[in-house]
PDB file of C-alpha atoms in Angstrom:
ATOM      1  CA  UNK A   1     114.423-164.447  54.704  1.00 71.00           C
ATOM      2  CA  UNK A   2     115.052-163.677  58.346  1.00 78.00           C
ATOM      3  CA  UNK A   3     112.090-161.440  58.814  1.00 84.00           C
ATOM      4  CA  UNK A   4     110.069-162.832  56.153  1.00 88.00           C
ATOM      5  CA  UNK A   5     110.443-166.100  57.912  1.00 89.00           C
ATOM      6  CA  UNK A   6     109.096-164.613  61.161  1.00 90.00           C
ATOM      7  CA  UNK A   7     106.183-162.924  59.588  1.00 90.00           C
ATOM      8  CA  UNK A   8     105.266-165.836  58.147  1.00 92.00           C
ATOM      9  CA  UNK A   9     105.561-168.416  61.035  1.00 92.00           C
ATOM     10  CA  UNK A  10     103.775-165.660  63.581  1.00 91.00           C
ATOM     11  CA  UNK A  11     100.907-165.714  60.673  1.00 90.00           C
ATOM     12  CA  UNK A  12     100.477-169.230  60.431  1.00 94.00           C
ATOM     13  CA  UNK A  13     101.356-170.426  63.684  1.00 93.00           C
ATOM     14  CA  UNK A  14      99.400-167.433  65.948  1.00 90.00           C
ATOM     15  CA  UNK A  15      95.977-169.308  65.345  1.00 91.00           C
ATOM     16  CA  UNK A  16      97.621-172.598  66.006  1.00 92.00           C
ATOM     17  CA  UNK A  17      98.856-171.491  69.075  1.00 90.00           C
ATOM     18  CA  UNK A  18      95.496-169.576  70.183  1.00 87.00           C
ATOM     19  CA  UNK A  19      93.938-173.093  69.812  1.00 88.00           C
ATOM     20  CA  UNK A  20      96.201-175.200  71.998  1.00 88.00           C
ATOM     21  CA  UNK A  21      95.712-176.322  75.867  1.00 86.00           C
ATOM     22  CA  UNK A  22      98.875-176.419  76.466  1.00 87.00           C
ATOM     23  CA  UNK A  23     100.750-173.546  74.254  1.00 90.00           C
ATOM     24  CA  UNK A  24     104.149-173.684  76.423  1.00 89.00           C
ATOM     25  CA  UNK A  25     104.582-177.338  75.233  1.00 92.00           C
ATOM     26  CA  UNK A  26     103.989-175.734  71.574  1.00 93.00           C
ATOM     27  CA  UNK A  27     106.628-173.198  72.042  1.00 93.00           C
ATOM     28  CA  UNK A  28     108.892-175.905  73.415  1.00 93.00           C
ATOM     29  CA  UNK A  29     108.299-178.013  70.308  1.00 94.00           C
ATOM     30  CA  UNK A  30     109.297-174.631  68.068  1.00 95.00           C
ATOM     31  CA  UNK A  31     112.404-173.997  70.003  1.00 93.00           C
ATOM     32  CA  UNK A  32     113.370-177.722  69.516  1.00 94.00           C
ATOM     33  CA  UNK A  33     112.494-177.879  65.981  1.00 93.00           C
ATOM     34  CA  UNK A  34     114.158-174.492  64.930  1.00 92.00           C
ATOM     35  CA  UNK A  35     117.452-175.825  67.029  1.00 90.00           C
ATOM     36  CA  UNK A  36     117.494-178.914  65.354  1.00 90.00           C
ATOM     37  CA  UNK A  37     117.176-176.983  61.972  1.00 89.00           C
ATOM     38  CA  UNK A  38     120.071-174.694  62.943  1.00 86.00           C
ATOM     39  CA  UNK A  39     122.174-177.626  63.609  1.00 85.00           C
ATOM     40  CA  UNK A  40     121.483-178.677  60.129  1.00 82.00           C
ATOM     41  CA  UNK A  41     122.885-175.454  59.044  1.00 76.00           C
ATOM     42  CA  UNK A  42     126.193-176.210  60.589  1.00 75.00           C
ATOM     43  CA  UNK A  43     126.416-178.385  57.733  1.00 74.00           C
ATOM     44  CA  UNK A  44     124.988-176.355  55.074  1.00 77.00           C
ATOM     45  CA  UNK A  45     125.911-172.755  55.684  1.00 74.00           C
ATOM     46  CA  UNK A  46     129.928-173.631  55.029  1.00 72.00           C
ATOM     47  CA  UNK A  47     128.887-175.374  51.863  1.00 74.00           C
ATOM     48  CA  UNK A  48     127.006-172.316  50.839  1.00 74.00           C
ATOM     49  CA  UNK A  49     130.073-170.151  51.642  1.00 71.00           C
ATOM     50  CA  UNK A  50     132.374-172.349  49.649  1.00 73.00           C
ATOM     51  CA  UNK A  51     129.888-171.894  46.514  1.00 70.00           C
ATOM     52  CA  UNK A  52     129.525-168.154  47.186  1.00 71.00           C
ATOM     53  CA  UNK A  53     132.789-167.078  44.452  1.00 74.00           C
ATOM     54  CA  UNK A  54     131.151-169.941  41.758  1.00 78.00           C
ATOM     55  CA  UNK A  55     127.299-169.187  42.021  1.00 78.00           C
ATOM     56  CA  UNK A  56     125.911-166.233  40.735  1.00 83.00           C
ATOM     57  CA  UNK A  57     124.367-164.056  42.979  1.00 79.00           C
ATOM     58  CA  UNK A  58     120.652-164.915  42.319  1.00 84.00           C
ATOM     59  CA  UNK A  59     120.875-168.438  43.168  1.00 82.00           C
ATOM     60  CA  UNK A  60     123.226-167.539  46.019  1.00 79.00           C
ATOM     61  CA  UNK A  61     120.793-165.454  47.669  1.00 82.00           C
ATOM     62  CA  UNK A  62     117.838-168.230  47.065  1.00 84.00           C
ATOM     63  CA  UNK A  63     119.986-170.983  48.303  1.00 82.00           C
ATOM     64  CA  UNK A  64     120.535-168.627  51.393  1.00 80.00           C
ATOM     65  CA  UNK A  65     116.802-167.809  51.929  1.00 83.00           C
ATOM     66  CA  UNK A  66     115.771-171.630  51.923  1.00 83.00           C
ATOM     67  CA  UNK A  67     118.529-172.087  54.453  1.00 82.00           C
ATOM     68  CA  UNK A  68     117.258-169.687  56.526  1.00 85.00           C
ATOM     69  CA  UNK A  69     113.405-169.796  55.932  1.00 90.00           C
ATOM     70  CA  UNK A  70     112.413-173.134  58.057  1.00 91.00           C
ATOM     71  CA  UNK A  71     114.441-171.629  61.263  1.00 90.00           C
ATOM     72  CA  UNK A  72     113.107-168.242  61.107  1.00 92.00           C
ATOM     73  CA  UNK A  73     109.569-169.839  60.525  1.00 94.00           C
ATOM     74  CA  UNK A  74     109.583-171.915  63.402  1.00 94.00           C
ATOM     75  CA  UNK A  75     110.672-169.128  65.773  1.00 93.00           C
ATOM     76  CA  UNK A  76     107.945-166.689  64.142  1.00 92.00           C
ATOM     77  CA  UNK A  77     105.304-169.273  66.127  1.00 93.00           C
ATOM     78  CA  UNK A  78     107.333-168.643  69.430  1.00 92.00           C
ATOM     79  CA  UNK A  79     106.435-165.068  70.443  1.00 91.00           C
ATOM     80  CA  UNK A  80     102.195-166.034  69.858  1.00 90.00           C
ATOM     81  CA  UNK A  81     102.637-169.675  71.640  1.00 91.00           C
ATOM     82  CA  UNK A  82     104.275-167.993  74.826  1.00 89.00           C
ATOM     83  CA  UNK A  83     101.297-165.072  74.520  1.00 87.00           C
ATOM     84  CA  UNK A  84      98.872-167.802  74.337  1.00 86.00           C
ATOM     85  CA  UNK A  85     100.626-169.436  77.391  1.00 83.00           C
ATOM     86  CA  UNK A  86     100.080-166.600  79.467  1.00 77.00           C
ATOM     87  CA  UNK A  87      96.483-165.911  78.929  1.00 64.00           C
ATOM     88  CA  UNK A  88      96.373-162.979  80.823  1.00 58.00           C
ATOM     89  CA  UNK A  89      93.043-160.990  81.701  1.00 55.00           C
ATOM     90  CA  UNK A  90      91.887-158.599  78.809  1.00 52.00           C
ATOM     91  CA  UNK A  91      93.096-156.027  81.490  1.00 58.00           C
ATOM     92  CA  UNK A  92      96.788-156.886  81.512  1.00 72.00           C
ATOM     93  CA  UNK A  93      97.273-157.934  77.986  1.00 70.00           C
ATOM     94  CA  UNK A  94      98.784-155.197  76.789  1.00 77.00           C
ATOM     95  CA  UNK A  95     101.210-155.151  79.574  1.00 81.00           C
ATOM     96  CA  UNK A  96     102.020-158.740  79.242  1.00 80.00           C
ATOM     97  CA  UNK A  97     102.481-158.469  75.548  1.00 81.00           C
ATOM     98  CA  UNK A  98     105.140-155.225  76.129  1.00 86.00           C
ATOM     99  CA  UNK A  99     107.047-157.213  78.761  1.00 87.00           C
ATOM    100  CA  UNK A 100     107.298-160.357  76.786  1.00 86.00           C
ATOM    101  CA  UNK A 101     108.340-158.497  73.540  1.00 86.00           C
ATOM    102  CA  UNK A 102     110.617-156.252  75.376  1.00 90.00           C
ATOM    103  CA  UNK A 103     112.463-159.141  76.970  1.00 91.00           C
ATOM    104  CA  UNK A 104     112.633-160.922  73.581  1.00 87.00           C
ATOM    105  CA  UNK A 105     114.250-157.799  71.987  1.00 88.00           C
ATOM    106  CA  UNK A 106     117.025-157.643  74.786  1.00 92.00           C
ATOM    107  CA  UNK A 107     117.567-161.204  74.367  1.00 90.00           C
ATOM    108  CA  UNK A 108     118.063-160.888  70.423  1.00 88.00           C
ATOM    109  CA  UNK A 109     120.640-157.765  71.391  1.00 90.00           C
ATOM    110  CA  UNK A 110     122.170-160.321  73.813  1.00 91.00           C
ATOM    111  CA  UNK A 111     122.623-162.560  71.034  1.00 89.00           C
ATOM    112  CA  UNK A 112     123.884-160.621  68.512  1.00 88.00           C
ATOM    113  CA  UNK A 113     126.584-159.744  70.965  1.00 89.00           C
ATOM    114  CA  UNK A 114     127.634-163.208  71.817  1.00 89.00           C
ATOM    115  CA  UNK A 115     127.344-164.072  68.100  1.00 86.00           C
ATOM    116  CA  UNK A 116     129.869-161.186  67.138  1.00 87.00           C
ATOM    117  CA  UNK A 117     132.241-162.089  69.947  1.00 88.00           C
ATOM    118  CA  UNK A 118     131.992-165.827  69.668  1.00 87.00           C
ATOM    119  CA  UNK A 119     132.583-165.995  65.573  1.00 83.00           C
ATOM    120  CA  UNK A 120     136.052-164.816  65.839  1.00 85.00           C
ATOM    121  CA  UNK A 121     136.978-166.660  69.332  1.00 87.00           C
ATOM    122  CA  UNK A 122     135.646-170.336  68.510  1.00 88.00           C
ATOM    123  CA  UNK A 123     134.625-170.005  64.844  1.00 84.00           C
ATOM    124  CA  UNK A 124     131.546-169.703  63.280  1.00 78.00           C
ATOM    125  CA  UNK A 125     130.819-173.556  63.298  1.00 81.00           C
ATOM    126  CA  UNK A 126     130.940-173.483  67.181  1.00 86.00           C
ATOM    127  CA  UNK A 127     129.220-170.315  67.784  1.00 86.00           C
ATOM    128  CA  UNK A 128     126.025-171.303  65.224  1.00 84.00           C
ATOM    129  CA  UNK A 129     126.121-174.505  67.445  1.00 87.00           C
ATOM    130  CA  UNK A 130     126.241-173.148  70.672  1.00 89.00           C
ATOM    131  CA  UNK A 131     123.302-171.131  69.704  1.00 87.00           C
ATOM    132  CA  UNK A 132     121.491-173.834  68.671  1.00 89.00           C
ATOM    133  CA  UNK A 133     121.864-176.200  71.319  1.00 90.00           C
ATOM    134  CA  UNK A 134     120.629-173.186  73.691  1.00 90.00           C
ATOM    135  CA  UNK A 135     117.431-173.328  71.682  1.00 89.00           C
ATOM    136  CA  UNK A 136     117.714-177.148  72.268  1.00 92.00           C
ATOM    137  CA  UNK A 137     118.111-176.805  76.004  1.00 92.00           C
ATOM    138  CA  UNK A 138     115.564-173.828  76.379  1.00 90.00           C
ATOM    139  CA  UNK A 139     112.991-176.258  74.553  1.00 91.00           C
ATOM    140  CA  UNK A 140     113.264-179.058  76.670  1.00 92.00           C
ATOM    141  CA  UNK A 141     113.342-176.614  80.126  1.00 91.00           C
ATOM    142  CA  UNK A 142     109.850-175.279  78.492  1.00 90.00           C
ATOM    143  CA  UNK A 143     108.743-178.750  78.023  1.00 90.00           C
ATOM    144  CA  UNK A 144     109.627-179.510  81.665  1.00 88.00           C
ATOM    145  CA  UNK A 145     107.441-176.368  82.933  1.00 86.00           C
ATOM    146  CA  UNK A 146     104.435-177.523  80.739  1.00 85.00           C
ATOM    147  CA  UNK A 147     104.627-180.998  82.311  1.00 84.00           C
ATOM    148  CA  UNK A 148     104.789-179.563  85.668  1.00 81.00           C
ATOM    149  CA  UNK A 149     101.363-177.057  84.822  1.00 71.00           C
ATOM    150  CA  UNK A 150      98.104-178.129  85.863  1.00 52.00           C
ATOM    151  CA  UNK A 151      96.317-179.422  82.890  1.00 50.00           C
ATOM    152  CA  UNK A 152      94.414-176.728  81.060  1.00 50.00           C
ATOM    153  CA  UNK A 153      90.623-176.842  80.885  1.00 46.00           C
ATOM    154  CA  UNK A 154      89.185-175.975  77.494  1.00 47.00           C
ATOM    155  CA  UNK A 155      88.399-172.666  77.207  1.00 50.00           C
ATOM    156  CA  UNK A 156      85.510-171.009  75.070  1.00 46.00           C
ATOM    157  CA  UNK A 157      87.065-169.443  71.898  1.00 48.00           C
ATOM    158  CA  UNK A 158      87.994-166.220  72.251  1.00 51.00           C
ATOM    159  CA  UNK A 159      86.238-163.741  69.865  1.00 50.00           C
ATOM    160  CA  UNK A 160      88.899-162.484  67.356  1.00 58.00           C
ATOM    161  CA  UNK A 161      89.268-158.639  67.506  1.00 61.00           C
ATOM    162  CA  UNK A 162      89.164-156.762  63.946  1.00 74.00           C
ATOM    163  CA  UNK A 163      92.205-154.803  63.354  1.00 77.00           C
ATOM    164  CA  UNK A 164      91.115-151.672  61.418  1.00 85.00           C
ATOM    165  CA  UNK A 165      93.266-151.480  57.988  1.00 86.00           C
ATOM    166  CA  UNK A 166      94.694-148.009  59.002  1.00 87.00           C
ATOM    167  CA  UNK A 167      96.382-149.699  62.023  1.00 86.00           C
ATOM    168  CA  UNK A 168      97.650-152.811  59.856  1.00 85.00           C
ATOM    169  CA  UNK A 169      98.895-149.983  56.920  1.00 89.00           C
ATOM    170  CA  UNK A 170     100.852-148.422  59.746  1.00 90.00           C
ATOM    171  CA  UNK A 171     102.412-151.491  60.963  1.00 87.00           C
ATOM    172  CA  UNK A 172     103.426-152.363  57.763  1.00 89.00           C
ATOM    173  CA  UNK A 173     104.875-148.841  57.109  1.00 90.00           C
ATOM    174  CA  UNK A 174     106.608-149.091  60.316  1.00 90.00           C
ATOM    175  CA  UNK A 175     108.163-152.473  59.504  1.00 86.00           C
ATOM    176  CA  UNK A 176     109.441-150.901  56.533  1.00 89.00           C
ATOM    177  CA  UNK A 177     110.871-147.939  57.915  1.00 90.00           C
ATOM    178  CA  UNK A 178     112.476-149.925  60.662  1.00 86.00           C
ATOM    179  CA  UNK A 179     114.373-152.308  57.916  1.00 86.00           C
ATOM    180  CA  UNK A 180     115.240-149.900  55.925  1.00 88.00           C
ATOM    181  CA  UNK A 181     116.954-148.100  58.553  1.00 87.00           C
ATOM    182  CA  UNK A 182     118.586-151.476  59.459  1.00 84.00           C
ATOM    183  CA  UNK A 183     119.923-151.837  55.984  1.00 83.00           C
ATOM    184  CA  UNK A 184     121.319-148.063  55.626  1.00 87.00           C
ATOM    185  CA  UNK A 185     122.994-148.168  59.191  1.00 84.00           C
ATOM    186  CA  UNK A 186     124.874-151.347  58.549  1.00 82.00           C
ATOM    187  CA  UNK A 187     125.765-149.495  54.923  1.00 83.00           C
ATOM    188  CA  UNK A 188     126.739-146.929  57.101  1.00 84.00           C
ATOM    189  CA  UNK A 189     128.868-148.621  59.575  1.00 80.00           C
ATOM    190  CA  UNK A 190     130.738-150.776  56.971  1.00 82.00           C
ATOM    191  CA  UNK A 191     132.065-147.264  55.410  1.00 81.00           C
ATOM    192  CA  UNK A 192     134.260-147.200  59.017  1.00 79.00           C
ATOM    193  CA  UNK A 193     134.256-151.018  59.698  1.00 77.00           C
ATOM    194  CA  UNK A 194     134.239-152.653  56.331  1.00 79.00           C
ATOM    195  CA  UNK A 195     131.981-155.492  55.382  1.00 74.00           C
ATOM    196  CA  UNK A 196     132.621-157.413  58.313  1.00 76.00           C
ATOM    197  CA  UNK A 197     130.925-159.521  61.174  1.00 79.00           C
ATOM    198  CA  UNK A 198     131.330-156.274  63.523  1.00 79.00           C
ATOM    199  CA  UNK A 199     129.735-153.638  61.030  1.00 79.00           C
ATOM    200  CA  UNK A 200     126.418-156.037  60.887  1.00 78.00           C
ATOM    201  CA  UNK A 201     126.364-156.683  64.681  1.00 82.00           C
ATOM    202  CA  UNK A 202     126.493-153.059  64.880  1.00 80.00           C
TER     203      UNK A 202
END
């Protein structure tokens, strides 16, 4: 559900970001929306955990996916919005995108580490609430930055580059291999660490 929501959000919100005169403001709204949805999850996830023993597995999976999808959908639009806010020259587009993705991935790794450490120390509810509040603060900071920026002038709609089908297939296969590796590595970790937060975080 998490990766599916990110993919859906990126596909649906990417074109919206390209049409924005102030894409940083869109990024801020997406972060605030995701933080608000995550705060709502603070009350929902304990109920799902309580029902885990009584609900059939398919029903529990569907409910958990429904709880995760809205937040991950909104977060899926944040990278396109940030890329649109940079609007680098064509020669620097790949470099700027690479640094942005690298920073996002490093932040994700750090977030997993904080979650793995925070859940046992302060509890799952407070860890989730802290992450949601951090997202809200990030969104408010981005709004402040967007307000300080000069008003953007309308720009000509850029021509969309056609991605060759072979590249799309290669990207899909790469994603499949990556997530398969993640699942198998997590399963291997549980053999030593048990079915725990530490195994998943690793």
